mmCIF file of C-alpha atoms in Angstrom:
data_model
loop_
_atom_site.group_PDB
_atom_site.id
_atom_site.type_symbol
_atom_site.label_atom_id
_atom_site.label_comp_id
_atom_site.label_asym_id
_atom_site.label_seq_id
_atom_site.Cartn_x
_atom_site.Cartn_y
_atom_site.Cartn_z
ATOM 1 C CA UNK S 1 0.364 0.045 0.152
ATOM 2 C CA UNK S 2 1.355 3.126 -0.957
ATOM 3 C CA UNK S 3 0.779 5.696 1.350
ATOM 4 C CA UNK S 4 3.939 7.985 2.505
ATOM 5 C CA UNK S 5 2.527 10.448 4.524
ATOM 6 C CA UNK S 6 1.406 9.781 8.146
ATOM 7 C CA UNK S 7 -2.254 8.975 8.321
ATOM 8 C CA UNK S 8 -3.968 9.318 11.763
ATOM 9 C CA UNK S 9 -7.391 10.071 13.168
ATOM 10 C CA UNK S 10 -8.205 13.428 14.580
ATOM 11 C CA UNK S 11 -8.844 12.428 18.269
ATOM 12 C CA UNK S 12 -10.080 16.286 19.370
ATOM 13 C CA UNK S 13 -12.670 16.082 16.675
ATOM 14 C CA UNK S 14 -13.566 12.527 17.438
ATOM 15 C CA UNK S 15 -13.915 13.500 21.401
ATOM 16 C CA UNK S 16 -16.330 16.243 20.646
ATOM 17 C CA UNK S 17 -18.039 13.994 18.462
ATOM 18 C CA UNK S 18 -18.645 11.380 21.295
ATOM 19 C CA UNK S 19 -19.582 14.322 23.857
ATOM 20 C CA UNK S 20 -22.003 16.041 21.536
ATOM 21 C CA UNK S 21 -23.713 12.344 21.064
ATOM 22 C CA UNK S 22 -23.825 11.753 24.849
ATOM 23 C CA UNK S 23 -25.961 14.889 25.340
ATOM 24 C CA UNK S 24 -29.006 13.352 23.436
ATOM 25 C CA UNK S 25 -30.935 11.303 25.925
ATOM 26 C CA UNK S 26 -28.636 12.556 28.831
ATOM 27 C CA UNK S 27 -30.059 12.565 32.158
ATOM 28 C CA UNK S 28 -28.830 14.894 34.990
ATOM 29 C CA UNK S 29 -29.731 12.906 37.650
ATOM 30 C CA UNK S 30 -28.405 9.698 36.785
ATOM 31 C CA UNK S 31 -25.512 11.272 34.909
ATOM 32 C CA UNK S 32 -26.195 8.632 32.303
ATOM 33 C CA UNK S 33 -27.828 8.664 28.932
ATOM 34 C CA UNK S 34 -30.948 6.893 27.809
ATOM 35 C CA UNK S 35 -31.639 6.079 24.038
ATOM 36 C CA UNK S 36 -33.637 3.019 23.975
ATOM 37 C CA UNK S 37 -34.044 1.502 20.305
ATOM 38 C CA UNK S 38 -37.013 3.253 18.222
ATOM 39 C CA UNK S 39 -37.637 5.989 20.662
ATOM 40 C CA UNK S 40 -37.676 9.641 20.074
ATOM 41 C CA UNK S 41 -33.985 10.029 21.788
ATOM 42 C CA UNK S 42 -32.729 7.118 19.458
ATOM 43 C CA UNK S 43 -34.071 8.865 16.467
ATOM 44 C CA UNK S 44 -32.990 12.421 17.534
ATOM 45 C CA UNK S 45 -29.513 10.427 17.572
ATOM 46 C CA UNK S 46 -29.999 8.954 13.994
ATOM 47 C CA UNK S 47 -30.601 12.600 12.646
ATOM 48 C CA UNK S 48 -27.565 14.230 14.691
ATOM 49 C CA UNK S 49 -25.476 11.631 13.187
ATOM 50 C CA UNK S 50 -26.654 12.310 9.745
ATOM 51 C CA UNK S 51 -25.726 16.042 9.887
ATOM 52 C CA UNK S 52 -22.087 15.216 11.003
ATOM 53 C CA UNK S 53 -21.827 13.157 7.813
ATOM 54 C CA UNK S 54 -23.511 16.171 5.688
ATOM 55 C CA UNK S 55 -21.330 18.650 7.435
ATOM 56 C CA UNK S 56 -18.065 16.363 6.380
ATOM 57 C CA UNK S 57 -18.773 16.613 3.029
ATOM 58 C CA UNK S 58 -20.071 12.904 2.891
ATOM 59 C CA UNK S 59 -23.569 11.175 2.003
ATOM 60 C CA UNK S 60 -25.824 9.553 4.631
ATOM 61 C CA UNK S 61 -29.107 7.914 4.646
ATOM 62 C CA UNK S 62 -31.476 5.962 7.013
ATOM 63 C CA UNK S 63 -32.278 2.578 5.581
ATOM 64 C CA UNK S 64 -35.741 0.925 5.875
ATOM 65 C CA UNK S 65 -34.631 -0.801 9.131
ATOM 66 C CA UNK S 66 -33.275 2.473 11.167
ATOM 67 C CA UNK S 67 -29.702 2.103 9.905
ATOM 68 C CA UNK S 68 -27.857 4.980 9.242
ATOM 69 C CA UNK S 69 -25.838 4.435 6.470
ATOM 70 C CA UNK S 70 -22.665 6.620 5.646
ATOM 71 C CA UNK S 71 -20.249 6.784 2.622
ATOM 72 C CA UNK S 72 -17.985 9.189 0.814
ATOM 73 C CA UNK S 73 -20.493 9.268 -2.329
ATOM 74 C CA UNK S 74 -23.998 9.270 -3.139
ATOM 75 C CA UNK S 75 -23.938 6.745 -5.305
ATOM 76 C CA UNK S 76 -24.520 3.322 -3.911
ATOM 77 C CA UNK S 77 -21.358 1.277 -4.542
ATOM 78 C CA UNK S 78 -21.191 -2.479 -5.920
ATOM 79 C CA UNK S 79 -19.205 -3.669 -2.922
ATOM 80 C CA UNK S 80 -18.050 -2.316 0.359
ATOM 81 C CA UNK S 81 -15.968 -2.428 3.393
ATOM 82 C CA UNK S 82 -18.574 -2.178 6.301
ATOM 83 C CA UNK S 83 -17.487 -0.243 9.357
ATOM 84 C CA UNK S 84 -19.784 0.264 12.162
ATOM 85 C CA UNK S 85 -21.773 -0.287 15.784
ATOM 86 C CA UNK S 86 -24.895 1.156 17.389
ATOM 87 C CA UNK S 87 -25.982 4.548 18.792
ATOM 88 C CA UNK S 88 -28.833 2.967 21.221
ATOM 89 C CA UNK S 89 -28.040 2.443 24.848
ATOM 90 C CA UNK S 90 -29.384 0.830 27.640
ATOM 91 C CA UNK S 91 -31.275 3.089 30.459
ATOM 92 C CA UNK S 92 -28.653 4.983 31.924
ATOM 93 C CA UNK S 93 -25.634 3.905 29.951
ATOM 94 C CA UNK S 94 -22.154 5.182 29.114
ATOM 95 C CA UNK S 95 -20.430 7.608 26.650
ATOM 96 C CA UNK S 96 -19.010 4.751 24.540
ATOM 97 C CA UNK S 97 -20.781 1.748 24.054
ATOM 98 C CA UNK S 98 -21.378 1.462 20.558
ATOM 99 C CA UNK S 99 -21.068 5.102 19.567
ATOM 100 C CA UNK S 100 -17.115 4.704 19.968
ATOM 101 C CA UNK S 101 -17.284 2.345 16.718
ATOM 102 C CA UNK S 102 -19.991 4.782 14.977
ATOM 103 C CA UNK S 103 -18.016 7.735 15.349
ATOM 104 C CA UNK S 104 -14.654 6.490 14.499
ATOM 105 C CA UNK S 105 -16.002 4.768 11.455
ATOM 106 C CA UNK S 106 -17.121 8.615 10.479
ATOM 107 C CA UNK S 107 -13.650 9.586 11.440
ATOM 108 C CA UNK S 108 -12.081 7.167 9.238
ATOM 109 C CA UNK S 109 -14.247 8.629 6.325
ATOM 110 C CA UNK S 110 -13.134 12.103 7.092
ATOM 111 C CA UNK S 111 -9.608 11.317 7.023
ATOM 112 C CA UNK S 112 -9.726 9.461 3.768
ATOM 113 C CA UNK S 113 -11.470 12.597 2.202
ATOM 114 C CA UNK S 114 -9.051 15.287 3.824
ATOM 115 C CA UNK S 115 -6.082 12.760 2.585
ATOM 116 C CA UNK S 116 -7.653 12.495 -0.786
ATOM 117 C CA UNK S 117 -7.598 8.777 -0.455
ATOM 118 C CA UNK S 118 -9.408 6.733 -2.808
ATOM 119 C CA UNK S 119 -9.690 3.119 -1.766
ATOM 120 C CA UNK S 120 -10.281 0.110 -4.337
ATOM 121 C CA UNK S 121 -12.797 -0.973 -2.003
ATOM 122 C CA UNK S 122 -15.232 1.513 -0.885
ATOM 123 C CA UNK S 123 -15.837 2.255 3.003
ATOM 124 C CA UNK S 124 -19.359 2.235 3.882
ATOM 125 C CA UNK S 125 -20.069 3.222 7.753
ATOM 126 C CA UNK S 126 -22.987 1.509 9.965
ATOM 127 C CA UNK S 127 -25.029 2.812 12.911
ATOM 128 C CA UNK S 128 -27.158 -0.199 13.247
ATOM 129 C CA UNK S 129 -30.699 0.189 14.875
ATOM 130 C CA UNK S 130 -31.673 -1.584 18.223
ATOM 131 C CA UNK S 131 -28.468 -3.502 19.147
ATOM 132 C CA UNK S 132 -29.061 -3.081 22.682
ATOM 133 C CA UNK S 133 -31.953 -5.758 22.505
ATOM 134 C CA UNK S 134 -34.822 -3.941 23.538
ATOM 135 C CA UNK S 135 -36.919 -5.936 21.382
ATOM 136 C CA UNK S 136 -35.023 -9.364 21.737
ATOM 137 C CA UNK S 137 -32.245 -9.114 18.675
ATOM 138 C CA UNK S 138 -30.021 -6.737 17.051
ATOM 139 C CA UNK S 139 -32.388 -5.768 14.525
ATOM 140 C CA UNK S 140 -30.122 -3.245 12.469
ATOM 141 C CA UNK S 141 -27.678 -5.881 11.808
ATOM 142 C CA UNK S 142 -29.912 -8.911 11.696
ATOM 143 C CA UNK S 143 -32.155 -6.894 8.903
ATOM 144 C CA UNK S 144 -28.971 -6.272 7.067
ATOM 145 C CA UNK S 145 -28.007 -9.893 6.802
ATOM 146 C CA UNK S 146 -31.444 -11.427 6.001
ATOM 147 C CA UNK S 147 -32.044 -12.604 9.361
ATOM 148 C CA UNK S 148 -35.437 -11.079 10.534
ATOM 149 C CA UNK S 149 -39.169 -12.575 9.676
ATOM 150 C CA UNK S 150 -42.296 -10.415 9.158
ATOM 151 C CA UNK S 151 -43.721 -12.562 11.833
ATOM 152 C CA UNK S 152 -41.084 -11.451 14.169
ATOM 153 C CA UNK S 153 -41.318 -7.761 13.130
ATOM 154 C CA UNK S 154 -45.085 -7.663 13.947
ATOM 155 C CA UNK S 155 -44.668 -9.674 17.261
ATOM 156 C CA UNK S 156 -41.918 -8.382 18.877
ATOM 157 C CA UNK S 157 -42.359 -6.269 21.933
ATOM 158 C CA UNK S 158 -39.971 -5.367 24.937
ATOM 159 C CA UNK S 159 -40.343 -6.323 28.694
ATOM 160 C CA UNK S 160 -43.198 -3.770 29.028
ATOM 161 C CA UNK S 161 -44.848 -5.177 26.297
ATOM 162 C CA UNK S 162 -44.646 -2.341 24.075
ATOM 163 C CA UNK S 163 -44.514 -3.516 20.710
ATOM 164 C CA UNK S 164 -41.590 -2.815 17.987
ATOM 165 C CA UNK S 165 -44.094 -2.194 14.865
ATOM 166 C CA UNK S 166 -45.995 0.630 17.163
ATOM 167 C CA UNK S 167 -42.671 2.167 17.995
ATOM 168 C CA UNK S 168 -41.362 2.128 14.423
ATOM 169 C CA UNK S 169 -44.526 3.756 13.262
ATOM 170 C CA UNK S 170 -44.482 6.777 15.526
ATOM 171 C CA UNK S 171 -41.215 7.394 13.552
ATOM 172 C CA UNK S 172 -42.801 7.313 10.232
ATOM 173 C CA UNK S 173 -41.137 3.602 9.397
ATOM 174 C CA UNK S 174 -43.059 0.847 7.883
ATOM 175 C CA UNK S 175 -42.028 -2.146 10.100
ATOM 176 C CA UNK S 176 -42.524 -4.675 7.399
ATOM 177 C CA UNK S 177 -40.346 -2.587 5.265
ATOM 178 C CA UNK S 178 -37.227 -3.619 7.470
ATOM 179 C CA UNK S 179 -37.212 -6.729 5.231
ATOM 180 C CA UNK S 180 -35.806 -4.431 2.179
ATOM 181 C CA UNK S 181 -32.628 -3.737 4.135
ATOM 182 C CA UNK S 182 -31.250 -7.041 3.277
ATOM 183 C CA UNK S 183 -27.981 -6.894 1.468
ATOM 184 C CA UNK S 184 -25.998 -9.640 -0.628
ATOM 185 C CA UNK S 185 -23.188 -11.284 1.166
ATOM 186 C CA UNK S 186 -21.200 -10.557 -2.168
ATOM 187 C CA UNK S 187 -21.874 -6.917 -1.407
ATOM 188 C CA UNK S 188 -19.940 -6.971 2.009
ATOM 189 C CA UNK S 189 -16.255 -7.494 1.601
ATOM 190 C CA UNK S 190 -15.537 -7.490 5.233
ATOM 191 C CA UNK S 191 -16.639 -5.944 8.545
ATOM 192 C CA UNK S 192 -14.870 -4.096 10.865
ATOM 193 C CA UNK S 193 -15.966 -3.175 14.658
ATOM 194 C CA UNK S 194 -14.523 -1.019 17.384
ATOM 195 C CA UNK S 195 -15.898 -1.303 20.832
ATOM 196 C CA UNK S 196 -15.133 -0.854 24.293
ATOM 197 C CA UNK S 197 -14.207 -3.963 26.289
ATOM 198 C CA UNK S 198 -16.963 -3.724 28.624
ATOM 199 C CA UNK S 199 -15.031 -6.141 30.693
ATOM 200 C CA UNK S 200 -12.090 -5.854 33.275
ATOM 201 C CA UNK S 201 -9.464 -7.976 31.267
ATOM 202 C CA UNK S 202 -7.621 -5.124 29.094
ATOM 203 C CA UNK S 203 -7.705 -2.835 32.200
ATOM 204 C CA UNK S 204 -5.933 -5.395 34.078
ATOM 205 C CA UNK S 205 -3.208 -6.347 32.144
ATOM 206 C CA UNK S 206 -2.299 -2.764 31.144
ATOM 207 C CA UNK S 207 -2.983 -3.780 27.062
ATOM 208 C CA UNK S 208 -4.786 -0.791 25.257
ATOM 209 C CA UNK S 209 -6.062 -2.894 22.508
ATOM 210 C CA UNK S 210 -7.880 -6.512 22.458
ATOM 211 C CA UNK S 211 -8.131 -8.269 19.064
ATOM 212 C CA UNK S 212 -11.618 -10.330 19.388
ATOM 213 C CA UNK S 213 -11.521 -13.913 18.312
ATOM 214 C CA UNK S 214 -15.095 -14.898 19.351
ATOM 215 C CA UNK S 215 -18.028 -13.586 20.575
ATOM 216 C CA UNK S 216 -20.162 -14.928 23.218
ATOM 217 C CA UNK S 217 -23.864 -16.284 22.370
ATOM 218 C CA UNK S 218 -26.550 -15.031 24.370
ATOM 219 C CA UNK S 219 -30.177 -15.986 25.378
ATOM 220 C CA UNK S 220 -32.772 -13.977 26.702
ATOM 221 C CA UNK S 221 -35.747 -15.140 28.705
ATOM 222 C CA UNK S 222 -38.890 -13.347 30.247
ATOM 223 C CA UNK S 223 -39.721 -15.799 33.206
ATOM 224 C CA UNK S 224 -42.760 -15.837 35.657
ATOM 225 C CA UNK S 225 -43.836 -17.274 38.495
ATOM 226 C CA UNK S 226 -47.309 -17.194 39.506
ATOM 227 C CA UNK S 227 -48.633 -18.112 42.921
ATOM 228 C CA UNK S 228 -51.275 -16.758 45.201
ATOM 229 C CA UNK S 229 -51.583 -13.112 46.652
ATOM 230 C CA UNK S 230 -53.067 -13.048 49.931
ATOM 231 C CA UNK S 231 -52.849 -11.021 53.208
ATOM 232 C CA UNK S 232 -49.263 -10.436 54.735
ATOM 233 C CA UNK S 233 -50.375 -10.500 58.112
ATOM 234 C CA UNK S 234 -52.599 -13.149 58.099
ATOM 235 C CA UNK S 235 -51.497 -16.201 55.973
ATOM 236 C CA UNK S 236 -49.251 -18.453 57.798
ATOM 237 C CA UNK S 237 -45.671 -18.646 56.625
ATOM 238 C CA UNK S 238 -45.816 -22.521 55.530
ATOM 239 C CA UNK S 239 -49.126 -22.152 53.635
ATOM 240 C CA UNK S 240 -48.012 -19.495 51.288
ATOM 241 C CA UNK S 241 -47.545 -19.228 47.593
ATOM 242 C CA UNK S 242 -44.823 -16.585 47.759
ATOM 243 C CA UNK S 243 -43.646 -15.691 43.877
ATOM 244 C CA UNK S 244 -40.852 -13.852 45.430
ATOM 245 C CA UNK S 245 -39.737 -16.513 47.288
ATOM 246 C CA UNK S 246 -39.427 -18.649 44.244
ATOM 247 C CA UNK S 247 -37.425 -15.977 42.771
ATOM 248 C CA UNK S 248 -35.051 -15.544 45.820
ATOM 249 C CA UNK S 249 -34.372 -19.163 45.561
ATOM 250 C CA UNK S 250 -33.529 -19.250 41.816
ATOM 251 C CA UNK S 251 -30.843 -16.449 42.546
ATOM 252 C CA UNK S 252 -29.011 -18.323 45.018
ATOM 253 C CA UNK S 253 -29.210 -21.453 42.490
ATOM 254 C CA UNK S 254 -27.182 -19.455 39.600
ATOM 255 C CA UNK S 255 -23.659 -20.225 41.102
ATOM 256 C CA UNK S 256 -24.083 -23.792 41.303
ATOM 257 C CA UNK S 257 -25.732 -24.080 37.935
ATOM 258 C CA UNK S 258 -22.327 -22.177 36.607
ATOM 259 C CA UNK S 259 -20.415 -24.377 38.586
ATOM 260 C CA UNK S 260 -22.030 -27.736 37.590
ATOM 261 C CA UNK S 261 -22.964 -27.072 33.806
ATOM 262 C CA UNK S 262 -21.053 -23.565 32.670
ATOM 263 C CA UNK S 263 -17.753 -22.845 32.050
ATOM 264 C CA UNK S 264 -15.575 -19.828 33.295
ATOM 265 C CA UNK S 265 -17.202 -17.987 30.435
ATOM 266 C CA UNK S 266 -20.958 -18.370 31.599
ATOM 267 C CA UNK S 267 -22.995 -15.756 32.827
ATOM 268 C CA UNK S 268 -26.160 -16.071 34.328
ATOM 269 C CA UNK S 269 -28.512 -12.827 34.901
ATOM 270 C CA UNK S 270 -31.527 -11.595 36.673
ATOM 271 C CA UNK S 271 -31.704 -8.032 35.229
ATOM 272 C CA UNK S 272 -35.000 -6.695 35.840
ATOM 273 C CA UNK S 273 -37.676 -7.900 38.462
ATOM 274 C CA UNK S 274 -41.529 -7.061 38.487
ATOM 275 C CA UNK S 275 -43.443 -7.760 41.833
ATOM 276 C CA UNK S 276 -47.433 -8.028 41.483
ATOM 277 C CA UNK S 277 -49.398 -6.891 43.020
ATOM 278 C CA UNK S 278 -46.353 -4.717 44.493
ATOM 279 C CA UNK S 279 -48.003 -3.844 47.765
ATOM 280 C CA UNK S 280 -46.288 -3.694 51.265
ATOM 281 C CA UNK S 281 -48.881 -5.717 52.622
ATOM 282 C CA UNK S 282 -49.771 -8.113 50.054
ATOM 283 C CA UNK S 283 -47.812 -11.320 49.407
ATOM 284 C CA UNK S 284 -46.301 -11.147 45.975
ATOM 285 C CA UNK S 285 -48.828 -13.479 43.671
ATOM 286 C CA UNK S 286 -46.560 -13.333 40.510
ATOM 287 C CA UNK S 287 -43.163 -12.115 39.745
ATOM 288 C CA UNK S 288 -41.824 -11.455 36.139
ATOM 289 C CA UNK S 289 -38.314 -11.478 35.276
ATOM 290 C CA UNK S 290 -35.486 -11.489 32.812
ATOM 291 C CA UNK S 291 -32.855 -14.093 32.791
ATOM 292 C CA UNK S 292 -29.721 -13.260 30.418
ATOM 293 C CA UNK S 293 -27.432 -16.517 29.508
ATOM 294 C CA UNK S 294 -24.169 -15.957 28.267
ATOM 295 C CA UNK S 295 -21.318 -18.690 27.156
ATOM 296 C CA UNK S 296 -18.751 -18.907 24.417
ATOM 297 C CA UNK S 297 -19.686 -22.350 23.523
ATOM 298 C CA UNK S 298 -23.418 -23.265 22.184
ATOM 299 C CA UNK S 299 -23.412 -26.554 23.567
ATOM 300 C CA UNK S 300 -22.722 -25.103 27.182
ATOM 301 C CA UNK S 301 -25.669 -22.317 26.624
ATOM 302 C CA UNK S 302 -27.977 -25.418 26.033
ATOM 303 C CA UNK S 303 -26.952 -27.153 29.095
ATOM 304 C CA UNK S 304 -27.378 -24.078 31.335
ATOM 305 C CA UNK S 305 -30.599 -23.343 29.431
ATOM 306 C CA UNK S 306 -31.801 -26.922 30.624
ATOM 307 C CA UNK S 307 -30.917 -26.368 34.076
ATOM 308 C CA UNK S 308 -32.184 -23.426 34.431
ATOM 309 C CA UNK S 309 -35.606 -24.971 33.516
ATOM 310 C CA UNK S 310 -35.160 -27.802 36.010
ATOM 311 C CA UNK S 311 -34.146 -25.551 38.534
ATOM 312 C CA UNK S 312 -37.048 -23.256 37.952
ATOM 313 C CA UNK S 313 -39.491 -26.425 37.620
ATOM 314 C CA UNK S 314 -38.399 -27.568 41.139
ATOM 315 C CA UNK S 315 -38.676 -24.532 42.934
ATOM 316 C CA UNK S 316 -41.999 -23.730 41.465
ATOM 317 C CA UNK S 317 -43.163 -27.317 42.926
ATOM 318 C CA UNK S 318 -41.328 -26.323 46.338
ATOM 319 C CA UNK S 319 -43.429 -23.023 46.585
ATOM 320 C CA UNK S 320 -46.567 -24.270 44.798
ATOM 321 C CA UNK S 321 -46.001 -21.775 41.845
ATOM 322 C CA UNK S 322 -46.795 -22.123 38.282
ATOM 323 C CA UNK S 323 -43.374 -21.606 36.017
ATOM 324 C CA UNK S 324 -43.636 -20.225 32.552
ATOM 325 C CA UNK S 325 -41.155 -18.596 30.540
ATOM 326 C CA UNK S 326 -40.706 -17.191 26.903
ATOM 327 C CA UNK S 327 -37.533 -16.953 25.043
ATOM 328 C CA UNK S 328 -37.268 -13.666 23.364
ATOM 329 C CA UNK S 329 -33.820 -14.290 21.657
ATOM 330 C CA UNK S 330 -31.032 -16.956 21.248
ATOM 331 C CA UNK S 331 -27.811 -15.875 19.511
ATOM 332 C CA UNK S 332 -25.320 -18.362 19.319
ATOM 333 C CA UNK S 333 -21.566 -17.706 19.701
ATOM 334 C CA UNK S 334 -19.728 -16.625 16.628
ATOM 335 C CA UNK S 335 -15.716 -16.746 16.208
ATOM 336 C CA UNK S 336 -14.218 -14.277 14.185
ATOM 337 C CA UNK S 337 -12.429 -14.976 10.925
ATOM 338 C CA UNK S 338 -8.905 -16.234 11.510
ATOM 339 C CA UNK S 339 -7.461 -13.802 8.543
ATOM 340 C CA UNK S 340 -9.376 -10.963 10.016
ATOM 341 C CA UNK S 341 -7.469 -11.468 13.458
ATOM 342 C CA UNK S 342 -4.245 -11.677 11.589
ATOM 343 C CA UNK S 343 -4.687 -8.723 9.744
ATOM 344 C CA UNK S 344 -5.613 -6.512 12.939
ATOM 345 C CA UNK S 345 -2.638 -8.235 14.773
ATOM 346 C CA UNK S 346 -0.611 -7.414 12.130
ATOM 347 C CA UNK S 347 -1.355 -3.641 11.973
ATOM 348 C CA UNK S 348 -1.040 -3.276 15.470
ATOM 349 C CA UNK S 349 2.283 -4.522 15.548
ATOM 350 C CA UNK S 350 3.004 -2.118 12.675
ATOM 351 C CA UNK S 351 1.437 0.530 14.919
ATOM 352 C CA UNK S 352 3.761 -0.475 17.872
ATOM 353 C CA UNK S 353 0.417 -1.051 19.948
ATOM 354 C CA UNK S 354 0.564 -3.836 22.657
ATOM 355 C CA UNK S 355 -2.505 -6.199 22.368
ATOM 356 C CA UNK S 356 -3.994 -9.120 23.482
ATOM 357 C CA UNK S 357 -6.214 -11.642 21.636
ATOM 358 C CA UNK S 358 -9.302 -12.424 23.734
ATOM 359 C CA UNK S 359 -12.908 -13.380 23.541
ATOM 360 C CA UNK S 360 -16.049 -11.145 24.067
ATOM 361 C CA UNK S 361 -18.690 -11.845 26.646
ATOM 362 C CA UNK S 362 -21.033 -9.320 25.348
ATOM 363 C CA UNK S 363 -22.839 -9.750 22.337
ATOM 364 C CA UNK S 364 -22.393 -7.186 19.454
ATOM 365 C CA UNK S 365 -23.391 -6.499 15.749
ATOM 366 C CA UNK S 366 -20.123 -8.156 14.439
ATOM 367 C CA UNK S 367 -21.636 -11.521 15.816
ATOM 368 C CA UNK S 368 -24.176 -11.168 12.848
ATOM 369 C CA UNK S 369 -22.068 -9.709 10.231
ATOM 370 C CA UNK S 370 -19.644 -12.539 10.864
ATOM 371 C CA UNK S 371 -22.353 -14.948 9.518
ATOM 372 C CA UNK S 372 -22.036 -13.546 5.904
ATOM 373 C CA UNK S 373 -18.634 -11.929 5.633
ATOM 374 C CA UNK S 374 -15.054 -11.941 7.003
ATOM 375 C CA UNK S 375 -15.265 -9.862 10.289
ATOM 376 C CA UNK S 376 -12.728 -8.521 12.795
ATOM 377 C CA UNK S 377 -13.299 -6.638 15.942
ATOM 378 C CA UNK S 378 -10.922 -4.360 18.022
ATOM 379 C CA UNK S 379 -11.533 -3.707 21.826
ATOM 380 C CA UNK S 380 -10.252 -0.742 23.700
ATOM 381 C CA UNK S 381 -10.295 -1.055 27.658
ATOM 382 C CA UNK S 382 -13.184 -0.328 29.811
ATOM 383 C CA UNK S 383 -11.488 1.392 33.290
ATOM 384 C CA UNK S 384 -12.509 -0.769 36.055
ATOM 385 C CA UNK S 385 -14.717 -3.394 33.554
ATOM 386 C CA UNK S 386 -17.749 -1.080 33.835
ATOM 387 C CA UNK S 387 -20.005 -0.589 31.150
ATOM 388 C CA UNK S 388 -23.718 -0.167 31.000
ATOM 389 C CA UNK S 389 -23.549 2.439 33.816
ATOM 390 C CA UNK S 390 -22.984 6.271 33.982
ATOM 391 C CA UNK S 391 -19.262 5.837 35.005
ATOM 392 C CA UNK S 392 -18.439 3.592 32.026
ATOM 393 C CA UNK S 393 -15.050 5.417 30.884
ATOM 394 C CA UNK S 394 -12.066 4.743 28.519
ATOM 395 C CA UNK S 395 -9.048 6.996 28.524
ATOM 396 C CA UNK S 396 -8.723 9.118 25.484
ATOM 397 C CA UNK S 397 -5.148 7.864 24.432
ATOM 398 C CA UNK S 398 -6.854 4.544 24.314
ATOM 399 C CA UNK S 399 -9.649 5.925 21.873
ATOM 400 C CA UNK S 400 -7.059 7.122 19.628
ATOM 401 C CA UNK S 401 -5.144 3.956 19.423
ATOM 402 C CA UNK S 402 -8.274 1.961 19.034
ATOM 403 C CA UNK S 403 -9.309 4.387 16.387
ATOM 404 C CA UNK S 404 -6.192 4.528 14.732
ATOM 405 C CA UNK S 405 -6.120 0.676 14.414
ATOM 406 C CA UNK S 406 -9.444 0.752 12.895
ATOM 407 C CA UNK S 407 -8.356 3.172 10.259
ATOM 408 C CA UNK S 408 -5.058 1.284 9.401
ATOM 409 C CA UNK S 409 -6.824 -2.047 9.407
ATOM 410 C CA UNK S 410 -9.515 -0.532 6.737
ATOM 411 C CA UNK S 411 -6.933 0.746 4.686
ATOM 412 C CA UNK S 412 -4.956 -2.596 4.565
ATOM 413 C CA UNK S 413 -8.371 -4.209 3.724
ATOM 414 C CA UNK S 414 -9.275 -1.604 0.979
ATOM 415 C CA UNK S 415 -5.842 -1.310 -0.448
ATOM 416 C CA UNK S 416 -6.028 2.303 -0.765
ATOM 417 C CA UNK S 417 -3.738 4.922 -2.420
ATOM 418 C CA UNK S 418 -3.418 8.586 -2.268
ATOM 419 C CA UNK S 419 -4.672 10.550 -5.283
#
């Protein structure tokens, strides 16, 4: 690759973008950002992002699945190197989750334009819709690879029973039109994603770069334990059908389940709990909660799911409860392409960046793209391993290193030359 001038990202510009996007959906009380998928805040972030592409002299549009798509020219290319991540967030999330990968992609396009670099393969940047799984999947990335169905689009809902189709219609989107966002696998030369680690490994070992070799799979359930409400003062303890006691027993079972049927990569998490009727003087007659399981082996995930069902059934019998669950999603573990791992490692060595090859415990858009094209993923450290929280943080010098590695990996994939 014949590029003789130094090519680097503009950290100040990238930092300003990250801070500006953080203001959309920012909550002063929690000091975090909330941009749930297909919310008004999420749509405002899309519009802001499109304005940044246009201000840089680039082209951007929203596809039928709600993905923001940015590139150098208006005309759709025949083949692209895709770079991207997401800009939706969890409730009270941090500054970098997802947004780093999108805005670093924008910065890559700016650097190419400023240095008059025309690549053999054009770069296209994606801000994928609904990555955080509000409706049980990673809709934008799944739509791009053709992994959504009409039935799912019309029936998907969040844990509060808000329908995906209704939220899309509020934003002027036609739910079934999302099926048209699919591209042919041949359209994708490769895919790159830069992301914060969201775990403690890089921070602990003091390395600025992680090269991802595999992404854990994840399943998400909504579980219900249904008993009988009664007066908290008159119902004897030994005759109660207390739904909360069922949840409490199951929570205590989680370490045993992982010890017997999981691995050091396994995770089981009860994240959201709703007790009904929710009155201080009434025994809870029903509890609904989310259960999320993860591992880098699909076989281990299946064993964990089976063990969770057995444990919940036994606990329900013990407390005279009815047990039912709904599986909202099941994403299999996904390895990254060996040649992409090697390419990123080679570029890290060329940039004299210390790195570690590692797996990801969190799910990412990359795991879907990896099913149809060569995919590579770059991590930068999360201080203290914290993510999905207001105090999520990554040092700016590590942001710069990761973004430069993304840039040079993209150039290596696209065989760019200065013109």
